[in-house]
Coordinates of C-alpha atoms in Angstrom, one line a residue:
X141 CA 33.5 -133.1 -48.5
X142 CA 31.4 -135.5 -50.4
X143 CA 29.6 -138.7 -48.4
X144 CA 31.4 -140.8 -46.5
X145 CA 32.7 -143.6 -48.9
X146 CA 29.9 -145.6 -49.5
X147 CA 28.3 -144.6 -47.1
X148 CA 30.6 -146.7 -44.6
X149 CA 33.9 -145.9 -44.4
X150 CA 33.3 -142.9 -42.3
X151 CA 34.7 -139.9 -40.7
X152 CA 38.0 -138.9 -39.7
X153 CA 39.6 -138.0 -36.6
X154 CA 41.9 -135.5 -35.3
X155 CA 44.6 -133.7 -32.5
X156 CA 47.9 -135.0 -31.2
X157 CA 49.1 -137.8 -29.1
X158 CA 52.5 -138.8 -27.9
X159 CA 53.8 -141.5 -28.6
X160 CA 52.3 -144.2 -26.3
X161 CA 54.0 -147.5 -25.1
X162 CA 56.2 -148.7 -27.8
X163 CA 57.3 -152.3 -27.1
X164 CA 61.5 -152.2 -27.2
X165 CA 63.5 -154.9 -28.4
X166 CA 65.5 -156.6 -25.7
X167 CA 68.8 -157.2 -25.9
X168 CA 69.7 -160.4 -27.3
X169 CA 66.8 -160.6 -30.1
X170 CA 68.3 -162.0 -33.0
X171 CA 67.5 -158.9 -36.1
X172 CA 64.9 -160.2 -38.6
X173 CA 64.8 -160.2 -42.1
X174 CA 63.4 -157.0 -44.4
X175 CA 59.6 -158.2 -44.0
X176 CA 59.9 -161.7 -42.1
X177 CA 57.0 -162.8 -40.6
X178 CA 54.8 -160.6 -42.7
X179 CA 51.8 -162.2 -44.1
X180 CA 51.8 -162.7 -48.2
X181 CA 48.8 -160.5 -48.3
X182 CA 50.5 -157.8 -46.7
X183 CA 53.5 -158.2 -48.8
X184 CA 52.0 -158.3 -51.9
X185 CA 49.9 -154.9 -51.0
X186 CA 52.6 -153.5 -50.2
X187 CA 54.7 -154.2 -53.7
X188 CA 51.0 -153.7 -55.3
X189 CA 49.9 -150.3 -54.1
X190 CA 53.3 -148.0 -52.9
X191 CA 55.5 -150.0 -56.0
X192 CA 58.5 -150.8 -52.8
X193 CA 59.8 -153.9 -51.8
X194 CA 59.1 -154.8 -48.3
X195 CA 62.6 -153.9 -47.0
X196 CA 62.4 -150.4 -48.2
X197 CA 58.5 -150.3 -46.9
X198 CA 60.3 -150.9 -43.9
X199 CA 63.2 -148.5 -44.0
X200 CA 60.7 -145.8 -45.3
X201 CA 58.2 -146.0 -42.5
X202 CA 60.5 -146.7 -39.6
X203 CA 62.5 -143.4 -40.9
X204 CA 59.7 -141.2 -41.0
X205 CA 58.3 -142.5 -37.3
X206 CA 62.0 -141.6 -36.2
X207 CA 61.7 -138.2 -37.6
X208 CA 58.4 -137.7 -35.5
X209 CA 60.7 -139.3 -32.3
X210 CA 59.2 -142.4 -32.0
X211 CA 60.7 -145.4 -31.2
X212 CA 60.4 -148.3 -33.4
X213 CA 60.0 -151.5 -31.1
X214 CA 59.9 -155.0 -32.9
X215 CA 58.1 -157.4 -30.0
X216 CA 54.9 -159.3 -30.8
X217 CA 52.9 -161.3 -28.5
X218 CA 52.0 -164.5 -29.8
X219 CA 48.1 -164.9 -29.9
X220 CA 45.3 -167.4 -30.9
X221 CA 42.2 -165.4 -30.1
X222 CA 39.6 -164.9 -33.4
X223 CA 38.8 -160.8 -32.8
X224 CA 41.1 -158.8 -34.1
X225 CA 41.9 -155.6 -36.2
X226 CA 39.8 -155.1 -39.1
X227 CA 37.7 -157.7 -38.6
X228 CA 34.0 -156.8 -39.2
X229 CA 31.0 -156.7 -36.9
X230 CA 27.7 -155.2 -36.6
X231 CA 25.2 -152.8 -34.3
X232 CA 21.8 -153.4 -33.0
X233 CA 20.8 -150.6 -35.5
X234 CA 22.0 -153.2 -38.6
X235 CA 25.3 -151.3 -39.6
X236 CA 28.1 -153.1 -40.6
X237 CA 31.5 -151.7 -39.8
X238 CA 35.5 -153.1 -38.9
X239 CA 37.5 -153.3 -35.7
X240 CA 40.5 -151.2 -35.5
X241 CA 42.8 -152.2 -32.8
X242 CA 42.1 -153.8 -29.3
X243 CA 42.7 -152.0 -26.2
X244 CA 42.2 -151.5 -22.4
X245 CA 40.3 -148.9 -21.1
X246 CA 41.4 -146.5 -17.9
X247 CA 39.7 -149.0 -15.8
X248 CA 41.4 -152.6 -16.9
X249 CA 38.4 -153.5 -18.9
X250 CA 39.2 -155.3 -22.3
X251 CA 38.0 -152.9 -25.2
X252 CA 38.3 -152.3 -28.6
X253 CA 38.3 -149.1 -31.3
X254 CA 36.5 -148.1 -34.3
X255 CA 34.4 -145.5 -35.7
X256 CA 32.1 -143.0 -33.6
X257 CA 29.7 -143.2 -36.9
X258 CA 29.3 -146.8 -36.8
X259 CA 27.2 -145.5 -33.3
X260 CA 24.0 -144.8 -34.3
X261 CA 23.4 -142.7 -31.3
X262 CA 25.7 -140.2 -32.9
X263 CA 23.3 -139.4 -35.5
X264 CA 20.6 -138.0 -32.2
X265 CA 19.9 -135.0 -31.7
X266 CA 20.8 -134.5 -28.7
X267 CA 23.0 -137.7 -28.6
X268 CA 21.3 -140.7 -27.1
X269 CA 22.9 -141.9 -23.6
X270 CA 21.5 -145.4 -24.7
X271 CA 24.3 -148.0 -24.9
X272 CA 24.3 -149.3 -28.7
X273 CA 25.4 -152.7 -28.8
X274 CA 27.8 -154.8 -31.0
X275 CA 27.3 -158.3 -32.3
X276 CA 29.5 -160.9 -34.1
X277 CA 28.8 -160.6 -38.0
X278 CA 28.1 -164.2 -39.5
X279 CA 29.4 -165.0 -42.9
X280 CA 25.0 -164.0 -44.1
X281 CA 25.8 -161.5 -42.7
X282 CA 23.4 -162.1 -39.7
X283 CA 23.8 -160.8 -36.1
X284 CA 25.6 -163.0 -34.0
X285 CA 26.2 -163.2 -30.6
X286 CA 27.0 -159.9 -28.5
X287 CA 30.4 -158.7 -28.2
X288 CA 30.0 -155.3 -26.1
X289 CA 28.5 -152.0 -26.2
X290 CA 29.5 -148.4 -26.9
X291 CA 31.5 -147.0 -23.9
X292 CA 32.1 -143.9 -25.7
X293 CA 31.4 -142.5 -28.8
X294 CA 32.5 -139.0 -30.7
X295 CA 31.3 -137.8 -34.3
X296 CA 31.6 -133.8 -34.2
X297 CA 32.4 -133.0 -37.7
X298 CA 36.2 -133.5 -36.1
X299 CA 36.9 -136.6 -34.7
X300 CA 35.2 -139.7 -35.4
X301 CA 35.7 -142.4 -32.9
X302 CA 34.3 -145.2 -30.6
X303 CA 35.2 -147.4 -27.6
X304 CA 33.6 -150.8 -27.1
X305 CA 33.2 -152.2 -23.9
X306 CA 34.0 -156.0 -24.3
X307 CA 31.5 -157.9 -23.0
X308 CA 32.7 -160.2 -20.2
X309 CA 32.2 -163.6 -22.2
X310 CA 33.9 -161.8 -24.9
X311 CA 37.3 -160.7 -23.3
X312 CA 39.8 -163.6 -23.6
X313 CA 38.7 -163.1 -27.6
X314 CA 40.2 -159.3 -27.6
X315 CA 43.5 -159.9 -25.2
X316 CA 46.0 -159.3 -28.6
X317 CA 47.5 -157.0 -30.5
X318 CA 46.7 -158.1 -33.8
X319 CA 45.4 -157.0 -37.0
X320 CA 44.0 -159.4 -39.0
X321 CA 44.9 -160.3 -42.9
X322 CA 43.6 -162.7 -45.5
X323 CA 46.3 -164.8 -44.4
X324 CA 47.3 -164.5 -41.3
X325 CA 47.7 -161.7 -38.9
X326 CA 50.7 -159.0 -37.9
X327 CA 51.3 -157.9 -34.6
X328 CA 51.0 -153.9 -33.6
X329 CA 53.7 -152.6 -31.0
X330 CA 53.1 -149.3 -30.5
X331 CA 51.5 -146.2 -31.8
X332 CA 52.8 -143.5 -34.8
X333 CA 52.5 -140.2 -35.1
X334 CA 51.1 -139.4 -39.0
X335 CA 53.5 -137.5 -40.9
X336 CA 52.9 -136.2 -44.5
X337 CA 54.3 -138.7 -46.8
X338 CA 54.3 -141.7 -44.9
X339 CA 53.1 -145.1 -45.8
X340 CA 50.1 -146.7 -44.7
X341 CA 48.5 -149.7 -45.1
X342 CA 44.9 -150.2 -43.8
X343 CA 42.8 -153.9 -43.5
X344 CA 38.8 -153.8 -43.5
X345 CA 36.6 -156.2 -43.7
X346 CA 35.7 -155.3 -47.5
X347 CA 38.4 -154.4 -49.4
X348 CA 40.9 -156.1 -47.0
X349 CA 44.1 -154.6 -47.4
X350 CA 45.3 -151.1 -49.5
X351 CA 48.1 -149.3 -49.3
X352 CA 48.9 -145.9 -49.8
X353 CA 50.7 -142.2 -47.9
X354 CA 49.4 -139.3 -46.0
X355 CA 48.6 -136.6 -48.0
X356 CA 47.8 -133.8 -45.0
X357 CA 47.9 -133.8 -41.2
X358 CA 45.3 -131.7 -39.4
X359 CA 47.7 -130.4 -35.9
X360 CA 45.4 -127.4 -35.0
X361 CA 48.0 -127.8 -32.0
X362 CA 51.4 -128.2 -32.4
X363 CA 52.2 -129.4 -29.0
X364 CA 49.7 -132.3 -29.5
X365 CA 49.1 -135.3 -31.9
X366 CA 47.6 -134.7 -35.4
X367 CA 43.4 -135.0 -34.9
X368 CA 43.4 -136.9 -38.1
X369 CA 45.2 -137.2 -41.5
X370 CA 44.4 -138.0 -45.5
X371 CA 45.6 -140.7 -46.9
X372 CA 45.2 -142.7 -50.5
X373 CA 44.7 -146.2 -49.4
X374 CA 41.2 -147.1 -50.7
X375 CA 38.1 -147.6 -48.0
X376 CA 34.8 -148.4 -49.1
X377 CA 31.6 -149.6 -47.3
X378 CA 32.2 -151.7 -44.2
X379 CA 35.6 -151.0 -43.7
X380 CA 34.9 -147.8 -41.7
X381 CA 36.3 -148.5 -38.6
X382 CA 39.0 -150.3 -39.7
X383 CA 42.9 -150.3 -38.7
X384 CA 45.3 -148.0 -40.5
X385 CA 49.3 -148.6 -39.9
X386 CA 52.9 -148.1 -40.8
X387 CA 54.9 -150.3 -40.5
X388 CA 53.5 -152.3 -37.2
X389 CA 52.5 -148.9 -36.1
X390 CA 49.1 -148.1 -35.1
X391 CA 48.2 -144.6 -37.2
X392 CA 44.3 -144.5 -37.7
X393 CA 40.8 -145.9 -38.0
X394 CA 39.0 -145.8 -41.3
X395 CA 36.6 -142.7 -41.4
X396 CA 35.3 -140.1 -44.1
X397 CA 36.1 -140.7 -48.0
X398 CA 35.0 -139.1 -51.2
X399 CA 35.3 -135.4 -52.9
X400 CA 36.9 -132.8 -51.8
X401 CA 37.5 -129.3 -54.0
X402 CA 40.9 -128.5 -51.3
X403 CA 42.6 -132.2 -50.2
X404 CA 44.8 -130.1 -47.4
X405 CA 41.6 -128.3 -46.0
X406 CA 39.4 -130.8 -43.6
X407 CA 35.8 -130.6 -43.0
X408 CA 34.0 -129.9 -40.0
X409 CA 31.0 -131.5 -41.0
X410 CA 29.6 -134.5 -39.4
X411 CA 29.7 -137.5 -41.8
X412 CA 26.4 -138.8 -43.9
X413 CA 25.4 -142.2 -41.3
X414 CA 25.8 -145.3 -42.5
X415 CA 22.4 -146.8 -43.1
X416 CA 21.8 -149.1 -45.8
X417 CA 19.9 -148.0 -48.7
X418 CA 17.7 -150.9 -49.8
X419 CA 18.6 -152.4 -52.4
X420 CA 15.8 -153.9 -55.7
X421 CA 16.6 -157.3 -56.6
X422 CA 19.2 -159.5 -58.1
X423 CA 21.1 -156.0 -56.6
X424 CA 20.3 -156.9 -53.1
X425 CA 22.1 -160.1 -53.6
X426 CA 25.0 -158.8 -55.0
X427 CA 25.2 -156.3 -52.0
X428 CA 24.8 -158.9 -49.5
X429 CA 28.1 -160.7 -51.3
X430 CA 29.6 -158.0 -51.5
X431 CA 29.7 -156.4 -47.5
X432 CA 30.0 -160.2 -46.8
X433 CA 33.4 -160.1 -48.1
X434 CA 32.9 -161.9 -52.0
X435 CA 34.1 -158.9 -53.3
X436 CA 37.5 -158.4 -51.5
X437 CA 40.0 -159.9 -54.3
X438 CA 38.1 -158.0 -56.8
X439 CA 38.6 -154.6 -54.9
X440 CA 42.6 -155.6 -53.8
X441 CA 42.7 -156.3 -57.5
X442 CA 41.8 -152.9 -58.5
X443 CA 43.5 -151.1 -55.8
X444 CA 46.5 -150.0 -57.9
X445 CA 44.1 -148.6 -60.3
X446 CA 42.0 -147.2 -57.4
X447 CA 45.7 -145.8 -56.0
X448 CA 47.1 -144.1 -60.0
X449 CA 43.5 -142.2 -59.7
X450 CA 43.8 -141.0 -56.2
X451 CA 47.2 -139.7 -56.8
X452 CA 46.4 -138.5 -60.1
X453 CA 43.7 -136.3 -58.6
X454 CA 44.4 -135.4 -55.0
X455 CA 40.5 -134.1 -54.7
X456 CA 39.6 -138.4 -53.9
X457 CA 41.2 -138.3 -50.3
X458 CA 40.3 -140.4 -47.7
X459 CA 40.1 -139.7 -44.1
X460 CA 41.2 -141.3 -40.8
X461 CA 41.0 -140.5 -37.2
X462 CA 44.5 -140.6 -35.6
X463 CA 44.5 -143.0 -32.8
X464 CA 47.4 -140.7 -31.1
X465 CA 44.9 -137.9 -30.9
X466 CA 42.1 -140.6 -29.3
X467 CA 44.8 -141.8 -26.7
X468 CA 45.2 -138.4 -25.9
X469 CA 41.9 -137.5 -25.2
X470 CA 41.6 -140.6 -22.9
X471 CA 44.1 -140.7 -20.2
X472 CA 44.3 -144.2 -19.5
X473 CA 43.5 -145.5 -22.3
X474 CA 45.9 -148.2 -24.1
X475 CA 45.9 -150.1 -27.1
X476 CA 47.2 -153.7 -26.7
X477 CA 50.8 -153.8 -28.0
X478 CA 51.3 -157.4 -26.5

């Protein structure tokens, strides 16, 4: 597999989970519209990059998740709080990389996911017991105030993940279950089970939001979760760590992108890290703009051409850790549903 795309978007993830804590819909809720409540940027990604209406979006990923035996719940809490899915923030060791969806820990503590590359005690050897710290990301792209540190990071050529411990001034900031859009936000109730030719759609903090469906599952076990899955909804730098869903579904966070000679075969190497390359003037400029977000509508823009390649040539894959497989291997650990 080539570099991780960009050199940011990361490595994938992998194994099974079951289904975890589905919100159900009591009785009494009055049945929404096809699509109400979704944010216009959503909607239109959605139309853009799998050529559906919302309504059959719907139907088609709801469907598949009740193939796999989940149960589809349609709750939401109602939040205000500014942290949430795929918004970006950055390490002590200067990478920049994307929530994917807030959580508790086994112990009560407020946490949150992303990628185990966007550690850059990963890239030890052995791996540092330091804790690396996380920082708000300021629209320079400066380091902001700290928001936690890594509780728990994995990059083995396999999975690629990362729990944040939120730091204690920071929690009331990551108690929702939101991912975050240009326009809004959506609400996630529960966590999927990737199948192969599912939906997804997936928000980071650079390209924003791109749709696309799993190509491959990788279920080394088939009594547990899928480790981690392709996909075809475009990543580039500083979305690695980002949410991946269907539907209001938690699938994945953002990992590996780029080459691959066999799409169905996964690799087992660790990912390139994520340090930035400097960059010679006016370049550098344009870089800053561009990871600080300038360059979003330009990349949603080309997305359905990004999307005809992909699916035109099946080698371009991109990679995501299965959040099912992560809450499997972490008993007690729960990502916010409301």
């Amino acid at each position: 597999m080539a570099n991780c795309v960009g050199r940011r978007v990361g490595c994938a993830g992998f194994a099974l989970v079951a289904v975890v804590g589905v919100l159900a819909a009591g009785p009494g809720h009055a049945v929404a519209e096809p699509g109400a409540g979704m944010p216009p940027g959503l909607v239109a990604a959605i139309e853009r990059d799998l050529g559906v209406d919302v309504g059959e979006y719907s139907r088609w990923s709801e469907s598949t998740q009740r193939v796999a035996g989940v149960e589809v719940g349609d709750d939401a809490a109602d939040s205000a709080v500014p942290v949430d899915g795929g918004d970006r923030f950055v390490t002590d060791a200067g990478y920049a990389c994307s929530w994917a969806f807030n959580a508790v820990d086994a112990e009560g503590n407020s946490a949150a996911l992303t990628a185990g590359h966007c550690d850059a005690a990963t890239e030890d050897h052995p791996p540092s017991t330091a804790e690396g710290r996380t920082f708000e990301a300021t629209p320079a792209m400066k380091t902001g105030a700290q928001v936690g540190v890594f509780e728990k990071s994995v990059m083995d050529g396999v999975r690629d993940y990362a729990i944040v411990r939120i730091a204690d001034g920071k929690r009331d900031s990551f108690r929702n279950n939101m991912v975050r859009t240009p326009d809004g936000a959506i609400p996630i109730t529960g966590v999927g089970i990737p199948a192969v030719g599912e939906p997804v759609c997936k928000y980071g903090s650079t390209t924003g939001f791109t749709c696309g469906i799993i190509l491959a599952v990788d279920q080394p076990d088939p009594h547990r979760p899928p480790i981690r899955f392709t996909h075809t909804a475009l990543s580039l730098p500083g979305d690695s760590g980002g949410a991946l869903f269907s539907g209001t579904l938690a699938m994945g966070i953002v990992s590996r992108g780029g080459y691959t000679d066999d799409p169905y075969q996964f690799p087992t190497d660790k990912p390139d890290p994520v340090h930035t390359a400097p960059l010679p003037p006016p370049l550098d400029q344009i870089g800053k703009r561009f990871l600080a977000g300038d360059g979003r509508p330009a990349f949603e823009r080309l997305a359905p051409l990004v999307d005809a390649i992909m699916r035109a040539y099946p080698q371009l894959t991109m990679i995501a850790q299965s959040v099912a497989d992560v809450l499997a291997e972490n008993p007690g650990f729960q990502i916010r549903f409301g």
